[in-house]
Amino acid sequence: MRFTALLSTAAIALTAAPALADHHASGDHHQMQADIVDTAIQADGFDTLVAALQAAELVEALKGEGPFTVFAPNDPAFAALPEGTLDTLLQPENKDQLVSVLTYHVVPGEYTAAGTEPGTYELETLQGDTVNVVVNADGSVTVDGASVVAADVDASNGVIHVIDTVILPGE
C-alpha cells in the first residue's frame, strides 16, 4: 500500500538530520542497500533510538522486508523525556513497555510526504493503536503533536520521518 498524501514537505527543514537527508537525495530507495535500522545507524542523532531498538530486540524486525514507515525520534527527543523515563524503559524487566513505545512509532506500509494535501490522517501502528498525523496548510506536519523535522528519508524497506518528540501510546 502506498499512500502518498500523508505528509507535506513544503516547510519541513532537513537541518535536524542532514545525514538522513543525504540518503533521501540518493535516489530510489528500493535500489539502496541500507534498511531502516542501518540508515539510522549511519546517520547522526539516532544513537538513543538504535540503543532502544537493540534493547527491545526489534532490530531484526525493522531490517525485514517491510515496507515500514517509521516516525523516528531523534536524540534530543529522547533527552526531553522526563528524568528517569528512558532508563526505566531500558531495564530488561520493562522490555514489553519499551516494545510498545517503539512499535507505536512504526506503521506498516510506506507513507511518503510527496503530494500531500492538508488534513488529518489516522494510521494504525504496529503497536495496535493509531497515530494522528496532521498536515497543516502552511506545510507543517505533526504526529500525535510531535513535529516532523525531516521527511521522506528513503530506506530499502520503507521510509523514515524524523520527529522531535517521543510519542507515547494512549496520550
mmCIF file of C-alpha atoms in Angstrom:
data_model
loop_
_atom_site.group_PDB
_atom_site.id
_atom_site.type_symbol
_atom_site.label_atom_id
_atom_site.label_comp_id
_atom_site.label_asym_id
_atom_site.label_seq_id
_atom_site.Cartn_x
_atom_site.Cartn_y
_atom_site.Cartn_z
ATOM 1 C CA MET A 1 0.000 0.000 0.000
ATOM 2 C CA ARG A 2 1.387 3.375 -0.967
ATOM 3 C CA PHE A 3 -0.351 6.428 0.438
ATOM 4 C CA THR A 4 1.360 9.492 -0.908
ATOM 5 C CA ALA A 5 -0.958 12.015 0.674
ATOM 6 C CA LEU A 6 0.332 11.814 4.243
ATOM 7 C CA LEU A 7 2.944 14.419 4.983
ATOM 8 C CA SER A 8 3.879 17.699 3.353
ATOM 9 C CA THR A 9 7.449 18.587 2.589
ATOM 10 C CA ALA A 10 6.794 22.234 1.785
ATOM 11 C CA ALA A 11 8.041 23.636 5.082
ATOM 12 C CA ILE A 12 9.949 20.761 6.607
ATOM 13 C CA ALA A 13 13.537 21.630 7.425
ATOM 14 C CA LEU A 14 16.097 18.913 6.906
ATOM 15 C CA THR A 15 18.536 20.562 9.286
ATOM 16 C CA ALA A 16 17.798 18.142 12.111
ATOM 17 C CA ALA A 17 19.065 15.158 10.197
ATOM 18 C CA PRO A 18 21.411 16.125 7.370
ATOM 19 C CA ALA A 19 22.906 12.662 7.102
ATOM 20 C CA LEU A 20 19.451 11.194 6.648
ATOM 21 C CA ALA A 21 18.662 13.819 4.042
ATOM 22 C CA ASP A 22 21.701 12.656 2.075
ATOM 23 C CA HIS A 23 20.198 9.167 1.914
ATOM 24 C CA HIS A 24 16.928 10.580 0.581
ATOM 25 C CA ALA A 25 18.695 12.505 -2.166
ATOM 26 C CA SER A 26 20.470 9.406 -3.435
ATOM 27 C CA GLY A 27 17.541 8.075 -5.438
ATOM 28 C CA ASP A 28 15.178 5.151 -5.491
ATOM 29 C CA HIS A 29 15.082 3.559 -2.049
ATOM 30 C CA HIS A 30 14.487 0.092 -3.445
ATOM 31 C CA GLN A 31 17.958 0.219 -5.016
ATOM 32 C CA MET A 32 19.572 1.339 -1.767
ATOM 33 C CA GLN A 33 21.339 -1.168 0.434
ATOM 34 C CA ALA A 34 20.655 0.466 3.787
ATOM 35 C CA ASP A 35 17.483 -0.624 5.538
ATOM 36 C CA ILE A 36 15.691 1.477 8.141
ATOM 37 C CA VAL A 37 17.948 0.378 11.003
ATOM 38 C CA ASP A 38 21.205 0.796 9.085
ATOM 39 C CA THR A 39 20.077 4.207 7.821
ATOM 40 C CA ALA A 40 19.527 5.316 11.428
ATOM 41 C CA ILE A 41 22.876 3.850 12.499
ATOM 42 C CA GLN A 42 24.712 5.669 9.685
ATOM 43 C CA ALA A 43 23.054 8.997 10.492
ATOM 44 C CA ASP A 44 23.958 11.340 13.301
ATOM 45 C CA GLY A 45 21.445 11.893 16.074
ATOM 46 C CA PHE A 46 19.819 8.484 16.483
ATOM 47 C CA ASP A 47 22.079 6.715 18.994
ATOM 48 C CA THR A 48 19.319 6.511 21.602
ATOM 49 C CA LEU A 49 16.773 5.147 19.144
ATOM 50 C CA VAL A 50 19.200 2.483 17.949
ATOM 51 C CA ALA A 51 20.068 1.519 21.552
ATOM 52 C CA ALA A 52 16.358 1.260 22.384
ATOM 53 C CA LEU A 53 15.685 -0.895 19.304
ATOM 54 C CA GLN A 54 18.510 -3.195 20.390
ATOM 55 C CA ALA A 55 17.232 -3.387 23.984
ATOM 56 C CA ALA A 56 13.730 -4.197 22.705
ATOM 57 C CA GLU A 57 15.117 -6.784 20.276
ATOM 58 C CA LEU A 58 13.375 -5.058 17.366
ATOM 59 C CA VAL A 59 16.404 -4.623 15.113
ATOM 60 C CA GLU A 60 15.791 -7.745 13.030
ATOM 61 C CA ALA A 61 12.093 -6.938 12.637
ATOM 62 C CA LEU A 62 12.897 -3.481 11.238
ATOM 63 C CA LYS A 63 15.532 -4.963 8.968
ATOM 64 C CA GLY A 64 12.771 -7.129 7.500
ATOM 65 C CA GLU A 65 11.159 -6.774 4.105
ATOM 66 C CA GLY A 66 8.579 -4.197 5.169
ATOM 67 C CA PRO A 67 7.661 -1.774 3.891
ATOM 68 C CA PHE A 68 7.543 0.301 7.061
ATOM 69 C CA THR A 69 7.012 3.948 7.850
ATOM 70 C CA VAL A 70 8.985 4.932 10.938
ATOM 71 C CA PHE A 71 8.404 8.127 12.879
ATOM 72 C CA ALA A 72 11.923 8.240 14.319
ATOM 73 C CA PRO A 73 12.548 10.349 17.430
ATOM 74 C CA ASN A 74 15.964 11.974 17.339
ATOM 75 C CA ASP A 75 18.345 12.019 20.326
ATOM 76 C CA PRO A 76 17.053 15.385 21.638
ATOM 77 C CA ALA A 77 13.530 13.892 21.648
ATOM 78 C CA PHE A 78 14.657 11.106 23.975
ATOM 79 C CA ALA A 79 16.619 13.586 26.107
ATOM 80 C CA ALA A 80 13.420 15.610 26.598
ATOM 81 C CA LEU A 81 11.606 12.706 28.270
ATOM 82 C CA PRO A 82 11.026 13.172 31.999
ATOM 83 C CA GLU A 83 14.087 12.304 34.062
ATOM 84 C CA GLY A 84 14.470 8.562 34.554
ATOM 85 C CA THR A 85 11.907 7.576 31.914
ATOM 86 C CA LEU A 86 14.407 6.297 29.368
ATOM 87 C CA ASP A 87 16.495 4.497 31.984
ATOM 88 C CA THR A 88 13.351 2.799 33.273
ATOM 89 C CA LEU A 89 12.239 1.751 29.783
ATOM 90 C CA LEU A 90 15.660 0.277 29.023
ATOM 91 C CA GLN A 91 15.580 -2.033 32.052
ATOM 92 C CA PRO A 92 15.122 -5.690 30.999
ATOM 93 C CA GLU A 93 12.035 -6.067 33.209
ATOM 94 C CA ASN A 94 10.345 -3.254 31.218
ATOM 95 C CA LYS A 95 11.023 -4.711 27.780
ATOM 96 C CA ASP A 96 7.314 -5.151 26.970
ATOM 97 C CA GLN A 97 6.652 -1.475 27.683
ATOM 98 C CA LEU A 98 9.668 -0.447 25.582
ATOM 99 C CA VAL A 99 8.454 -2.607 22.698
ATOM 100 C CA SER A 100 5.022 -0.963 22.982
ATOM 101 C CA VAL A 101 6.505 2.543 22.843
ATOM 102 C CA LEU A 102 8.806 1.765 19.917
ATOM 103 C CA THR A 103 6.238 -0.099 17.817
ATOM 104 C CA TYR A 104 3.891 2.868 18.322
ATOM 105 C CA HIS A 105 6.381 4.768 16.114
ATOM 106 C CA VAL A 106 6.093 2.243 13.251
ATOM 107 C CA VAL A 107 3.300 1.960 10.692
ATOM 108 C CA PRO A 108 3.098 -0.952 8.272
ATOM 109 C CA GLY A 109 3.247 0.287 4.708
ATOM 110 C CA GLU A 110 5.059 3.164 3.111
ATOM 111 C CA TYR A 111 3.630 6.642 3.653
ATOM 112 C CA THR A 112 5.509 9.440 1.947
ATOM 113 C CA ALA A 113 5.198 13.198 2.005
ATOM 114 C CA ALA A 114 5.071 13.704 -1.754
ATOM 115 C CA GLY A 115 1.842 15.311 -2.945
ATOM 116 C CA THR A 116 0.226 15.531 0.459
ATOM 117 C CA GLU A 117 -2.947 17.533 0.942
ATOM 118 C CA PRO A 118 -3.644 19.344 4.227
ATOM 119 C CA GLY A 119 -5.761 17.291 6.586
ATOM 120 C CA THR A 120 -5.780 14.835 9.453
ATOM 121 C CA TYR A 121 -4.889 11.213 8.902
ATOM 122 C CA GLU A 122 -5.179 8.254 11.283
ATOM 123 C CA LEU A 123 -2.700 5.428 10.774
ATOM 124 C CA GLU A 124 -2.627 2.135 12.649
ATOM 125 C CA THR A 125 0.759 1.388 14.199
ATOM 126 C CA LEU A 126 2.440 -1.975 14.712
ATOM 127 C CA GLN A 127 1.628 -1.495 18.401
ATOM 128 C CA GLY A 128 -2.092 -1.582 17.535
ATOM 129 C CA ASP A 129 -3.156 1.966 18.375
ATOM 130 C CA THR A 130 -3.481 4.764 15.825
ATOM 131 C CA VAL A 131 -1.349 7.867 15.416
ATOM 132 C CA ASN A 132 -2.880 11.126 14.249
ATOM 133 C CA VAL A 133 -0.934 12.866 11.511
ATOM 134 C CA VAL A 134 -1.890 16.482 10.878
ATOM 135 C CA VAL A 135 -0.744 18.255 7.741
ATOM 136 C CA ASN A 136 -1.357 21.980 8.028
ATOM 137 C CA ALA A 137 -1.959 24.379 5.151
ATOM 138 C CA ASP A 138 1.421 26.025 5.857
ATOM 139 C CA GLY A 139 3.157 22.696 5.263
ATOM 140 C CA SER A 140 3.978 21.927 8.884
ATOM 141 C CA VAL A 141 3.300 18.370 9.977
ATOM 142 C CA THR A 142 2.732 16.791 13.368
ATOM 143 C CA VAL A 143 2.378 13.187 14.509
ATOM 144 C CA ASP A 144 0.485 12.992 17.802
ATOM 145 C CA GLY A 145 1.767 16.506 18.479
ATOM 146 C CA ALA A 146 5.412 15.796 17.589
ATOM 147 C CA SER A 147 6.810 17.933 14.781
ATOM 148 C CA VAL A 148 8.220 16.216 11.706
ATOM 149 C CA VAL A 149 11.631 17.833 11.227
ATOM 150 C CA ALA A 150 12.801 15.703 8.269
ATOM 151 C CA ALA A 151 10.514 13.763 5.950
ATOM 152 C CA ASP A 152 10.752 11.085 3.278
ATOM 153 C CA VAL A 153 14.114 9.644 4.219
ATOM 154 C CA ASP A 154 14.311 6.602 1.972
ATOM 155 C CA ALA A 155 15.484 3.181 3.076
ATOM 156 C CA SER A 156 15.452 -0.147 1.250
ATOM 157 C CA ASN A 157 12.459 -1.347 3.289
ATOM 158 C CA GLY A 158 10.455 1.835 3.800
ATOM 159 C CA VAL A 159 10.638 5.469 4.749
ATOM 160 C CA ILE A 160 11.665 7.440 7.834
ATOM 161 C CA HIS A 161 10.180 10.692 9.098
ATOM 162 C CA VAL A 162 12.258 12.284 11.858
ATOM 163 C CA ILE A 163 10.249 13.678 14.783
ATOM 164 C CA ASP A 164 11.282 15.949 17.645
ATOM 165 C CA THR A 165 9.323 14.207 20.440
ATOM 166 C CA VAL A 166 8.920 10.630 21.611
ATOM 167 C CA ILE A 167 5.242 9.852 21.106
ATOM 168 C CA LEU A 168 3.572 7.595 23.633
ATOM 169 C CA PRO A 169 0.593 5.284 23.185
ATOM 170 C CA GLY A 170 -2.577 6.380 24.928
ATOM 171 C CA GLU A 171 -1.718 10.068 25.090
#
